[in-house]
């Protein structure tokens, strides 16, 4: 039976830039950085220090995951900034927003109040955007919940 999410893919345009962005600007820890086989695919993973059971794999579109036509389409969408990659949770939205901004993280939206908490929107170095959210109460990031 499925126990939960272990690895999620974030499509990036450059492994080295993405590694620097996610570790140095966002503060994720490097989990894996290796090449699989001679001339093979680079396996680059990062994760939040306090969440060892969930990992992001930073993947450059291309073989062996997809053909070149599909890879080019994904690269264009990432670069265009239209792909949302998920929600990053915080317990200090205003303080962390200022810290990340000082590190050079681009924000598309400063912290704003929402029914579920306070949310800012940030963009990674490839163009992916993330909701950066502090839940109003524990469990409030349950987006299937009815809001009154």
mmCIF file of N, CA and C in Angstrom:
data_model
loop_
_atom_site.group_PDB
_atom_site.id
_atom_site.type_symbol
_atom_site.label_atom_id
_atom_site.label_comp_id
_atom_site.label_asym_id
_atom_site.label_seq_id
_atom_site.Cartn_x
_atom_site.Cartn_y
_atom_site.Cartn_z
ATOM 1 N N UNK A 1 0.832 -1.184 0.000
ATOM 2 C CA UNK A 1 0.000 0.000 0.000
ATOM 3 C C UNK A 1 0.878 1.250 0.000
ATOM 4 N N UNK A 2 0.418 2.296 -0.604
ATOM 5 C CA UNK A 2 1.172 3.549 -0.651
ATOM 6 C C UNK A 2 1.256 4.139 0.748
ATOM 7 N N UNK A 3 2.467 4.499 1.152
ATOM 8 C CA UNK A 3 2.697 5.077 2.476
ATOM 9 C C UNK A 3 2.826 6.595 2.422
ATOM 10 N N UNK A 4 3.134 7.153 1.250
ATOM 11 C CA UNK A 4 3.271 8.592 1.132
ATOM 12 C C UNK A 4 4.203 8.960 0.001
ATOM 13 N N UNK A 5 4.394 10.245 -0.178
ATOM 14 C CA UNK A 5 5.270 10.767 -1.217
ATOM 15 C C UNK A 5 6.711 10.724 -0.728
ATOM 16 N N UNK A 6 7.618 10.187 -1.527
ATOM 17 C CA UNK A 6 9.031 10.098 -1.150
ATOM 18 C C UNK A 6 9.887 11.039 -1.992
ATOM 19 N N UNK A 7 9.653 11.064 -3.305
ATOM 20 C CA UNK A 7 10.454 11.892 -4.215
ATOM 21 C C UNK A 7 9.512 12.594 -5.185
ATOM 22 N N UNK A 8 9.731 13.895 -5.371
ATOM 23 C CA UNK A 8 8.995 14.671 -6.369
ATOM 24 C C UNK A 8 10.017 15.289 -7.317
ATOM 25 N N UNK A 9 9.678 15.351 -8.596
ATOM 26 C CA UNK A 9 10.572 15.902 -9.607
ATOM 27 C C UNK A 9 10.292 17.374 -9.827
ATOM 28 N N UNK A 10 11.359 18.161 -9.853
ATOM 29 C CA UNK A 10 11.283 19.560 -10.256
ATOM 30 C C UNK A 10 12.166 19.675 -11.492
ATOM 31 N N UNK A 11 11.582 20.099 -12.607
ATOM 32 C CA UNK A 11 12.343 20.262 -13.844
ATOM 33 C C UNK A 11 13.142 21.552 -13.766
ATOM 34 N N UNK A 12 14.435 21.464 -14.013
ATOM 35 C CA UNK A 12 15.326 22.622 -13.962
ATOM 36 C C UNK A 12 16.088 22.730 -15.275
ATOM 37 N N UNK A 13 16.653 23.905 -15.526
ATOM 38 C CA UNK A 13 17.358 24.126 -16.790
ATOM 39 C C UNK A 13 18.849 23.851 -16.703
ATOM 40 N N UNK A 14 19.409 23.872 -15.500
ATOM 41 C CA UNK A 14 20.840 23.649 -15.320
ATOM 42 C C UNK A 14 21.078 23.047 -13.934
ATOM 43 N N UNK A 15 21.688 21.876 -13.904
ATOM 44 C CA UNK A 15 21.913 21.197 -12.626
ATOM 45 C C UNK A 15 22.736 22.020 -11.645
ATOM 46 N N UNK A 16 23.853 22.566 -12.097
ATOM 47 C CA UNK A 16 24.740 23.276 -11.178
ATOM 48 C C UNK A 16 24.083 24.533 -10.608
ATOM 49 N N UNK A 17 23.409 25.292 -11.457
ATOM 50 C CA UNK A 17 22.693 26.483 -10.968
ATOM 51 C C UNK A 17 21.589 26.092 -10.005
ATOM 52 N N UNK A 18 20.845 25.033 -10.337
ATOM 53 C CA UNK A 18 19.749 24.582 -9.467
ATOM 54 C C UNK A 18 20.293 24.102 -8.120
ATOM 55 N N UNK A 19 21.391 23.372 -8.142
ATOM 56 C CA UNK A 19 22.004 22.895 -6.897
ATOM 57 C C UNK A 19 22.371 24.078 -6.007
ATOM 58 N N UNK A 20 22.982 25.091 -6.585
ATOM 59 C CA UNK A 20 23.351 26.288 -5.826
ATOM 60 C C UNK A 20 22.112 26.998 -5.288
ATOM 61 N N UNK A 21 21.096 27.165 -6.129
ATOM 62 C CA UNK A 21 19.875 27.861 -5.719
ATOM 63 C C UNK A 21 19.190 27.147 -4.552
ATOM 64 N N UNK A 22 18.954 25.847 -4.709
ATOM 65 C CA UNK A 22 18.190 25.109 -3.700
ATOM 66 C C UNK A 22 18.961 24.941 -2.388
ATOM 67 N N UNK A 23 20.291 24.800 -2.463
ATOM 68 C CA UNK A 23 21.061 24.612 -1.231
ATOM 69 C C UNK A 23 21.475 25.936 -0.597
ATOM 70 N N UNK A 24 21.969 26.865 -1.391
ATOM 71 C CA UNK A 24 22.497 28.103 -0.821
ATOM 72 C C UNK A 24 21.431 29.176 -0.601
ATOM 73 N N UNK A 25 20.474 29.276 -1.495
ATOM 74 C CA UNK A 25 19.444 30.309 -1.331
ATOM 75 C C UNK A 25 18.254 29.826 -0.517
ATOM 76 N N UNK A 26 17.749 28.637 -0.838
ATOM 77 C CA UNK A 26 16.585 28.128 -0.101
ATOM 78 C C UNK A 26 16.974 27.391 1.171
ATOM 79 N N UNK A 27 18.216 26.944 1.284
ATOM 80 C CA UNK A 27 18.664 26.282 2.510
ATOM 81 C C UNK A 27 18.370 24.794 2.581
ATOM 82 N N UNK A 28 18.035 24.161 1.446
ATOM 83 C CA UNK A 28 17.845 22.720 1.439
ATOM 84 C C UNK A 28 19.195 22.037 1.619
ATOM 85 N N UNK A 29 19.155 20.803 2.097
ATOM 86 C CA UNK A 29 20.397 20.035 2.177
ATOM 87 C C UNK A 29 20.544 19.203 0.912
ATOM 88 N N UNK A 30 21.783 19.021 0.492
ATOM 89 C CA UNK A 30 22.080 18.157 -0.644
ATOM 90 C C UNK A 30 21.942 16.716 -0.182
ATOM 91 N N UNK A 31 21.150 15.936 -0.885
ATOM 92 C CA UNK A 31 20.968 14.528 -0.518
ATOM 93 C C UNK A 31 21.822 13.625 -1.413
ATOM 94 N N UNK A 32 21.780 13.847 -2.720
ATOM 95 C CA UNK A 32 22.521 13.013 -3.670
ATOM 96 C C UNK A 32 22.972 13.869 -4.840
ATOM 97 N N UNK A 33 24.179 13.633 -5.299
ATOM 98 C CA UNK A 33 24.676 14.236 -6.535
ATOM 99 C C UNK A 33 25.619 13.224 -7.166
ATOM 100 N N UNK A 34 25.100 12.468 -8.114
ATOM 101 C CA UNK A 34 25.887 11.410 -8.737
ATOM 102 C C UNK A 34 25.462 11.207 -10.178
ATOM 103 N N UNK A 35 26.335 10.596 -10.940
ATOM 104 C CA UNK A 35 26.023 10.203 -12.303
ATOM 105 C C UNK A 35 25.781 8.707 -12.313
ATOM 106 N N UNK A 36 24.694 8.327 -12.929
ATOM 107 C CA UNK A 36 24.323 6.909 -12.964
ATOM 108 C C UNK A 36 24.896 6.273 -14.230
ATOM 109 N N UNK A 37 25.946 5.492 -14.071
ATOM 110 C CA UNK A 37 26.566 4.808 -15.199
ATOM 111 C C UNK A 37 27.489 5.726 -15.982
ATOM 112 N N UNK A 38 28.313 5.142 -16.815
ATOM 113 C CA UNK A 38 29.254 5.890 -17.650
ATOM 114 C C UNK A 38 28.489 6.793 -18.617
ATOM 115 N N UNK A 39 28.695 8.117 -18.482
ATOM 116 C CA UNK A 39 27.998 9.070 -19.348
ATOM 117 C C UNK A 39 26.507 9.101 -19.120
ATOM 118 N N UNK A 40 26.076 8.629 -17.965
ATOM 119 C CA UNK A 40 24.649 8.505 -17.684
ATOM 120 C C UNK A 40 24.010 9.756 -17.129
ATOM 121 N N UNK A 41 22.827 9.577 -16.650
ATOM 122 C CA UNK A 41 21.999 10.651 -16.128
ATOM 123 C C UNK A 41 22.521 11.134 -14.768
ATOM 124 N N UNK A 42 22.482 12.429 -14.551
ATOM 125 C CA UNK A 42 22.849 12.994 -13.252
ATOM 126 C C UNK A 42 21.648 12.901 -12.323
ATOM 127 N N UNK A 43 21.859 12.346 -11.150
ATOM 128 C CA UNK A 43 20.825 12.200 -10.129
ATOM 129 C C UNK A 43 21.153 13.185 -9.022
ATOM 130 N N UNK A 44 20.418 14.306 -9.002
ATOM 131 C CA UNK A 44 20.651 15.391 -8.058
ATOM 132 C C UNK A 44 19.410 15.558 -7.208
ATOM 133 N N UNK A 45 19.553 15.350 -5.889
ATOM 134 C CA UNK A 45 18.401 15.463 -5.009
ATOM 135 C C UNK A 45 18.725 16.368 -3.828
ATOM 136 N N UNK A 46 17.688 17.060 -3.360
ATOM 137 C CA UNK A 46 17.779 17.962 -2.216
ATOM 138 C C UNK A 46 16.548 17.758 -1.352
ATOM 139 N N UNK A 47 16.603 18.269 -0.130
ATOM 140 C CA UNK A 47 15.432 18.188 0.729
ATOM 141 C C UNK A 47 15.567 19.108 1.926
ATOM 142 N N UNK A 48 14.441 19.381 2.545
ATOM 143 C CA UNK A 48 14.427 20.191 3.759
ATOM 144 C C UNK A 48 15.072 19.404 4.892
ATOM 145 N N UNK A 49 15.924 20.073 5.645
ATOM 146 C CA UNK A 49 16.673 19.403 6.719
ATOM 147 C C UNK A 49 15.763 18.699 7.720
ATOM 148 N N UNK A 50 14.614 19.283 8.012
ATOM 149 C CA UNK A 50 13.706 18.721 9.008
ATOM 150 C C UNK A 50 12.686 17.747 8.426
ATOM 151 N N UNK A 51 12.850 17.388 7.156
ATOM 152 C CA UNK A 51 11.902 16.472 6.522
ATOM 153 C C UNK A 51 12.671 15.419 5.712
ATOM 154 N N UNK A 52 13.327 14.495 6.397
ATOM 155 C CA UNK A 52 14.191 13.532 5.715
ATOM 156 C C UNK A 52 13.468 12.533 4.822
ATOM 157 N N UNK A 53 12.168 12.406 4.971
ATOM 158 C CA UNK A 53 11.431 11.412 4.196
ATOM 159 C C UNK A 53 10.881 11.935 2.869
ATOM 160 N N UNK A 54 11.107 13.222 2.543
ATOM 161 C CA UNK A 54 10.652 13.775 1.271
ATOM 162 C C UNK A 54 11.834 14.433 0.581
ATOM 163 N N UNK A 55 12.035 14.089 -0.689
ATOM 164 C CA UNK A 55 13.167 14.564 -1.467
ATOM 165 C C UNK A 55 12.687 15.156 -2.782
ATOM 166 N N UNK A 56 13.353 16.205 -3.227
ATOM 167 C CA UNK A 56 13.131 16.744 -4.569
ATOM 168 C C UNK A 56 14.270 16.286 -5.455
ATOM 169 N N UNK A 57 13.960 15.730 -6.602
ATOM 170 C CA UNK A 57 14.986 15.439 -7.585
ATOM 171 C C UNK A 57 14.958 16.567 -8.609
ATOM 172 N N UNK A 58 16.098 17.180 -8.816
ATOM 173 C CA UNK A 58 16.229 18.297 -9.748
ATOM 174 C C UNK A 58 16.687 17.721 -11.081
ATOM 175 N N UNK A 59 15.775 17.672 -12.032
ATOM 176 C CA UNK A 59 16.024 16.987 -13.302
ATOM 177 C C UNK A 59 16.039 17.968 -14.470
ATOM 178 N N UNK A 60 17.047 17.845 -15.311
ATOM 179 C CA UNK A 60 17.088 18.582 -16.566
ATOM 180 C C UNK A 60 16.302 17.758 -17.584
ATOM 181 N N UNK A 61 15.330 18.361 -18.267
ATOM 182 C CA UNK A 61 14.534 17.602 -19.245
ATOM 183 C C UNK A 61 15.413 16.997 -20.338
ATOM 184 N N UNK A 62 15.169 15.742 -20.637
ATOM 185 C CA UNK A 62 15.909 15.056 -21.694
ATOM 186 C C UNK A 62 15.946 13.566 -21.450
ATOM 187 N N UNK A 63 16.765 12.885 -22.244
ATOM 188 C CA UNK A 63 16.900 11.433 -22.140
ATOM 189 C C UNK A 63 17.496 11.087 -20.776
ATOM 190 N N UNK A 64 17.151 9.993 -20.178
ATOM 191 C CA UNK A 64 16.279 8.941 -20.691
ATOM 192 C C UNK A 64 14.808 9.147 -20.353
ATOM 193 N N UNK A 65 14.476 10.229 -19.641
ATOM 194 C CA UNK A 65 13.091 10.431 -19.200
ATOM 195 C C UNK A 65 12.145 10.782 -20.350
ATOM 196 N N UNK A 66 12.676 11.438 -21.399
ATOM 197 C CA UNK A 66 11.799 11.867 -22.491
ATOM 198 C C UNK A 66 12.581 12.092 -23.764
ATOM 199 N N UNK A 67 11.858 12.103 -24.875
ATOM 200 C CA UNK A 67 12.473 12.358 -26.182
ATOM 201 C C UNK A 67 12.814 13.848 -26.296
ATOM 202 N N UNK A 68 13.626 14.213 -27.280
ATOM 203 C CA UNK A 68 14.115 15.585 -27.399
ATOM 204 C C UNK A 68 12.988 16.587 -27.662
ATOM 205 N N UNK A 69 11.996 16.227 -28.445
ATOM 206 C CA UNK A 69 10.879 17.138 -28.712
ATOM 207 C C UNK A 69 10.131 17.464 -27.416
ATOM 208 N N UNK A 70 9.862 16.453 -26.616
ATOM 209 C CA UNK A 70 9.184 16.665 -25.333
ATOM 210 C C UNK A 70 10.063 17.455 -24.377
ATOM 211 N N UNK A 71 11.363 17.144 -24.355
ATOM 212 C CA UNK A 71 12.300 17.855 -23.482
ATOM 213 C C UNK A 71 12.328 19.339 -23.822
ATOM 214 N N UNK A 72 12.342 19.660 -25.093
ATOM 215 C CA UNK A 72 12.352 21.067 -25.510
ATOM 216 C C UNK A 72 11.063 21.762 -25.081
ATOM 217 N N UNK A 73 9.938 21.083 -25.189
ATOM 218 C CA UNK A 73 8.654 21.663 -24.762
ATOM 219 C C UNK A 73 8.674 21.936 -23.256
ATOM 220 N N UNK A 74 9.190 20.995 -22.464
ATOM 221 C CA UNK A 74 9.263 21.189 -21.010
ATOM 222 C C UNK A 74 10.214 22.340 -20.687
ATOM 223 N N UNK A 75 11.386 22.381 -21.341
ATOM 224 C CA UNK A 75 12.337 23.479 -21.107
ATOM 225 C C UNK A 75 11.688 24.831 -21.375
ATOM 226 N N UNK A 76 10.920 24.932 -22.446
ATOM 227 C CA UNK A 76 10.244 26.199 -22.779
ATOM 228 C C UNK A 76 9.229 26.582 -21.711
ATOM 229 N N UNK A 77 8.460 25.613 -21.231
ATOM 230 C CA UNK A 77 7.459 25.904 -20.194
ATOM 231 C C UNK A 77 8.118 26.321 -18.887
ATOM 232 N N UNK A 78 9.209 25.640 -18.514
ATOM 233 C CA UNK A 78 9.924 25.999 -17.290
ATOM 234 C C UNK A 78 10.467 27.411 -17.426
ATOM 235 N N UNK A 79 11.170 27.694 -18.520
ATOM 236 C CA UNK A 79 11.780 29.010 -18.735
ATOM 237 C C UNK A 79 10.729 30.113 -18.790
ATOM 238 N N UNK A 80 9.561 29.793 -19.314
ATOM 239 C CA UNK A 80 8.477 30.776 -19.404
ATOM 240 C C UNK A 80 7.900 31.107 -18.032
ATOM 241 N N UNK A 81 8.127 30.233 -17.044
ATOM 242 C CA UNK A 81 7.659 30.488 -15.689
ATOM 243 C C UNK A 81 6.211 30.147 -15.447
ATOM 244 N N UNK A 82 5.692 29.186 -16.192
ATOM 245 C CA UNK A 82 4.274 28.842 -16.040
ATOM 246 C C UNK A 82 4.035 27.571 -15.236
ATOM 247 N N UNK A 83 5.118 26.901 -14.796
ATOM 248 C CA UNK A 83 4.946 25.657 -14.046
ATOM 249 C C UNK A 83 5.075 25.895 -12.547
ATOM 250 N N UNK A 84 4.029 25.563 -11.828
ATOM 251 C CA UNK A 84 4.068 25.597 -10.367
ATOM 252 C C UNK A 84 4.603 24.273 -9.870
ATOM 253 N N UNK A 85 5.572 24.334 -8.970
ATOM 254 C CA UNK A 85 6.224 23.107 -8.521
ATOM 255 C C UNK A 85 5.723 22.614 -7.168
ATOM 256 N N UNK A 86 4.914 23.381 -6.465
ATOM 257 C CA UNK A 86 4.399 22.907 -5.188
ATOM 258 C C UNK A 86 4.313 23.992 -4.143
ATOM 259 N N UNK A 87 4.159 23.549 -2.902
ATOM 260 C CA UNK A 87 4.028 24.442 -1.752
ATOM 261 C C UNK A 87 5.186 24.171 -0.806
ATOM 262 N N UNK A 88 5.902 25.210 -0.449
ATOM 263 C CA UNK A 88 6.951 25.124 0.560
ATOM 264 C C UNK A 88 6.393 25.726 1.840
ATOM 265 N N UNK A 89 6.435 24.972 2.924
ATOM 266 C CA UNK A 89 5.837 25.394 4.191
ATOM 267 C C UNK A 89 6.878 26.078 5.077
ATOM 268 N N UNK A 90 6.426 27.062 5.839
ATOM 269 C CA UNK A 90 7.262 27.765 6.799
ATOM 270 C C UNK A 90 6.444 28.051 8.045
ATOM 271 N N UNK A 91 7.130 28.312 9.161
ATOM 272 C CA UNK A 91 6.418 28.733 10.372
ATOM 273 C C UNK A 91 6.743 30.187 10.713
ATOM 274 N N UNK A 92 7.456 30.880 9.801
ATOM 275 C CA UNK A 92 7.781 32.303 9.978
ATOM 276 C C UNK A 92 7.817 32.980 8.611
ATOM 277 N N UNK A 93 6.652 33.149 8.005
ATOM 278 C CA UNK A 93 6.568 33.660 6.634
ATOM 279 C C UNK A 93 7.252 35.008 6.476
ATOM 280 N N UNK A 94 7.042 35.924 7.394
ATOM 281 C CA UNK A 94 7.604 37.267 7.233
ATOM 282 C C UNK A 94 9.117 37.271 7.420
ATOM 283 N N UNK A 95 9.608 36.589 8.442
ATOM 284 C CA UNK A 95 11.052 36.518 8.660
ATOM 285 C C UNK A 95 11.763 35.757 7.553
ATOM 286 N N UNK A 96 11.198 34.622 7.146
ATOM 287 C CA UNK A 96 11.821 33.829 6.089
ATOM 288 C C UNK A 96 11.742 34.535 4.736
ATOM 289 N N UNK A 97 10.660 35.250 4.503
ATOM 290 C CA UNK A 97 10.541 36.041 3.268
ATOM 291 C C UNK A 97 11.690 37.046 3.186
ATOM 292 N N UNK A 98 11.946 37.750 4.270
ATOM 293 C CA UNK A 98 13.037 38.745 4.281
ATOM 294 C C UNK A 98 14.401 38.076 4.108
ATOM 295 N N UNK A 99 14.610 36.939 4.762
ATOM 296 C CA UNK A 99 15.876 36.207 4.644
ATOM 297 C C UNK A 99 16.100 35.743 3.209
ATOM 298 N N UNK A 100 15.080 35.134 2.612
ATOM 299 C CA UNK A 100 15.218 34.630 1.249
ATOM 300 C C UNK A 100 15.391 35.765 0.243
ATOM 301 N N UNK A 101 14.661 36.844 0.445
ATOM 302 C CA UNK A 101 14.814 38.006 -0.431
ATOM 303 C C UNK A 101 16.249 38.540 -0.374
ATOM 304 N N UNK A 102 16.818 38.596 0.836
ATOM 305 C CA UNK A 102 18.197 39.063 1.001
ATOM 306 C C UNK A 102 19.198 38.125 0.331
ATOM 307 N N UNK A 103 18.854 36.851 0.193
ATOM 308 C CA UNK A 103 19.720 35.884 -0.491
ATOM 309 C C UNK A 103 19.565 35.937 -2.003
ATOM 310 N N UNK A 104 18.659 36.778 -2.485
ATOM 311 C CA UNK A 104 18.466 36.920 -3.925
ATOM 312 C C UNK A 104 17.353 36.098 -4.517
ATOM 313 N N UNK A 105 16.485 35.512 -3.676
ATOM 314 C CA UNK A 105 15.350 34.752 -4.196
ATOM 315 C C UNK A 105 14.332 35.734 -4.758
ATOM 316 N N UNK A 106 13.855 35.451 -5.973
ATOM 317 C CA UNK A 106 12.852 36.298 -6.621
ATOM 318 C C UNK A 106 11.456 35.934 -6.110
ATOM 319 N N UNK A 107 10.728 36.928 -5.663
ATOM 320 C CA UNK A 107 9.344 36.732 -5.247
ATOM 321 C C UNK A 107 8.419 37.395 -6.248
ATOM 322 N N UNK A 108 7.426 36.654 -6.683
ATOM 323 C CA UNK A 108 6.410 37.183 -7.592
ATOM 324 C C UNK A 108 5.311 37.880 -6.811
ATOM 325 N N UNK A 109 5.208 37.533 -5.529
ATOM 326 C CA UNK A 109 4.185 38.109 -4.659
ATOM 327 C C UNK A 109 4.704 38.106 -3.233
ATOM 328 N N UNK A 110 4.623 39.241 -2.539
ATOM 329 C CA UNK A 110 5.014 39.267 -1.130
ATOM 330 C C UNK A 110 3.958 38.533 -0.287
ATOM 331 N N UNK A 111 4.228 38.301 0.987
ATOM 332 C CA UNK A 111 3.246 37.613 1.833
ATOM 333 C C UNK A 111 1.887 38.318 1.831
ATOM 334 N N UNK A 112 0.849 37.523 1.615
ATOM 335 C CA UNK A 112 -0.526 38.020 1.622
ATOM 336 C C UNK A 112 -1.397 37.036 2.391
ATOM 337 N N UNK A 113 -2.390 37.574 3.068
ATOM 338 C CA UNK A 113 -3.308 36.743 3.841
ATOM 339 C C UNK A 113 -4.243 35.984 2.907
ATOM 340 N N UNK A 114 -4.427 34.713 3.205
ATOM 341 C CA UNK A 114 -5.339 33.830 2.475
ATOM 342 C C UNK A 114 -6.204 33.116 3.508
ATOM 343 N N UNK A 115 -7.282 32.459 3.086
ATOM 344 C CA UNK A 115 -8.118 31.736 4.048
ATOM 345 C C UNK A 115 -7.352 30.661 4.823
ATOM 346 N N UNK A 116 -6.336 30.076 4.214
ATOM 347 C CA UNK A 116 -5.577 28.981 4.813
ATOM 348 C C UNK A 116 -4.308 29.433 5.521
ATOM 349 N N UNK A 117 -3.956 30.705 5.411
ATOM 350 C CA UNK A 117 -2.740 31.198 6.049
ATOM 351 C C UNK A 117 -2.167 32.378 5.299
ATOM 352 N N UNK A 118 -0.857 32.569 5.390
ATOM 353 C CA UNK A 118 -0.180 33.658 4.700
ATOM 354 C C UNK A 118 0.705 33.054 3.625
ATOM 355 N N UNK A 119 0.594 33.600 2.410
ATOM 356 C CA UNK A 119 1.285 33.010 1.263
ATOM 357 C C UNK A 119 2.067 34.062 0.496
ATOM 358 N N UNK A 120 3.285 33.700 0.105
ATOM 359 C CA UNK A 120 4.080 34.455 -0.851
ATOM 360 C C UNK A 120 4.345 33.510 -2.019
ATOM 361 N N UNK A 121 4.690 34.060 -3.166
ATOM 362 C CA UNK A 121 5.009 33.236 -4.321
ATOM 363 C C UNK A 121 6.458 33.523 -4.713
ATOM 364 N N UNK A 122 7.273 32.453 -4.762
ATOM 365 C CA UNK A 122 8.664 32.628 -5.158
ATOM 366 C C UNK A 122 8.944 31.855 -6.439
ATOM 367 N N UNK A 123 10.022 32.247 -7.095
ATOM 368 C CA UNK A 123 10.428 31.581 -8.332
ATOM 369 C C UNK A 123 11.854 31.069 -8.162
ATOM 370 N N UNK A 124 12.120 29.858 -8.658
ATOM 371 C CA UNK A 124 13.484 29.339 -8.604
ATOM 372 C C UNK A 124 14.292 29.888 -9.780
ATOM 373 N N UNK A 125 15.543 29.515 -9.870
ATOM 374 C CA UNK A 125 16.429 30.060 -10.888
ATOM 375 C C UNK A 125 16.103 29.571 -12.295
ATOM 376 N N UNK A 126 15.274 28.534 -12.420
ATOM 377 C CA UNK A 126 14.874 28.038 -13.733
ATOM 378 C C UNK A 126 13.570 28.654 -14.222
ATOM 379 N N UNK A 127 12.746 29.135 -13.298
ATOM 380 C CA UNK A 127 11.458 29.719 -13.659
ATOM 381 C C UNK A 127 10.274 29.094 -12.951
ATOM 382 N N UNK A 128 10.467 27.938 -12.305
ATOM 383 C CA UNK A 128 9.382 27.290 -11.561
ATOM 384 C C UNK A 128 8.930 28.187 -10.415
ATOM 385 N N UNK A 129 7.637 28.223 -10.152
ATOM 386 C CA UNK A 129 7.157 28.997 -9.009
ATOM 387 C C UNK A 129 6.631 28.061 -7.927
ATOM 388 N N UNK A 130 6.784 28.511 -6.700
ATOM 389 C CA UNK A 130 6.325 27.791 -5.524
ATOM 390 C C UNK A 130 5.465 28.715 -4.681
ATOM 391 N N UNK A 131 4.402 28.166 -4.116
ATOM 392 C CA UNK A 131 3.700 28.846 -3.041
ATOM 393 C C UNK A 131 4.571 28.673 -1.802
ATOM 394 N N UNK A 132 4.833 29.762 -1.094
ATOM 395 C CA UNK A 132 5.614 29.746 0.145
ATOM 396 C C UNK A 132 4.638 30.150 1.230
ATOM 397 N N UNK A 133 4.224 29.195 2.069
ATOM 398 C CA UNK A 133 3.037 29.381 2.891
ATOM 399 C C UNK A 133 3.255 29.045 4.358
ATOM 400 N N UNK A 134 2.700 29.917 5.195
ATOM 401 C CA UNK A 134 2.593 29.637 6.623
ATOM 402 C C UNK A 134 1.124 29.375 6.897
ATOM 403 N N UNK A 135 0.815 28.140 7.306
ATOM 404 C CA UNK A 135 -0.572 27.765 7.587
ATOM 405 C C UNK A 135 -1.105 28.556 8.770
ATOM 406 N N UNK A 136 -2.385 28.882 8.707
ATOM 407 C CA UNK A 136 -3.025 29.603 9.805
ATOM 408 C C UNK A 136 -2.972 28.783 11.090
ATOM 409 N N UNK A 137 -3.257 27.487 10.960
ATOM 410 C CA UNK A 137 -3.178 26.541 12.075
ATOM 411 C C UNK A 137 -2.609 25.243 11.520
ATOM 412 N N UNK A 138 -2.113 24.407 12.381
ATOM 413 C CA UNK A 138 -1.589 23.106 11.949
ATOM 414 C C UNK A 138 -2.654 22.375 11.137
ATOM 415 N N UNK A 139 -2.282 21.875 9.987
ATOM 416 C CA UNK A 139 -3.214 21.144 9.132
ATOM 417 C C UNK A 139 -3.966 22.019 8.151
ATOM 418 N N UNK A 140 -3.790 23.350 8.207
ATOM 419 C CA UNK A 140 -4.548 24.234 7.327
ATOM 420 C C UNK A 140 -4.085 24.205 5.873
ATOM 421 N N UNK A 141 -3.012 23.493 5.554
ATOM 422 C CA UNK A 141 -2.610 23.381 4.155
ATOM 423 C C UNK A 141 -3.395 22.285 3.450
ATOM 424 N N UNK A 142 -4.438 21.769 4.097
ATOM 425 C CA UNK A 142 -5.331 20.793 3.477
ATOM 426 C C UNK A 142 -6.263 21.565 2.538
ATOM 427 N N UNK A 143 -5.895 21.596 1.261
ATOM 428 C CA UNK A 143 -6.636 22.408 0.301
ATOM 429 C C UNK A 143 -7.963 21.799 -0.134
ATOM 430 N N UNK A 144 -8.246 20.550 0.289
ATOM 431 C CA UNK A 144 -9.535 19.939 -0.015
ATOM 432 C C UNK A 144 -10.603 20.332 0.997
ATOM 433 N N UNK A 145 -10.179 21.018 2.041
ATOM 434 C CA UNK A 145 -11.060 21.426 3.135
ATOM 435 C C UNK A 145 -12.013 22.531 2.674
ATOM 436 N N UNK A 146 -13.203 22.538 3.214
ATOM 437 C CA UNK A 146 -14.159 23.614 2.924
ATOM 438 C C UNK A 146 -13.802 24.835 3.749
ATOM 439 N N UNK A 147 -13.755 26.015 3.126
ATOM 440 C CA UNK A 147 -13.419 27.264 3.824
ATOM 441 C C UNK A 147 -14.670 28.116 3.937
ATOM 442 N N UNK A 148 -14.908 28.637 5.133
ATOM 443 C CA UNK A 148 -16.088 29.492 5.310
ATOM 444 C C UNK A 148 -15.685 30.933 5.505
#
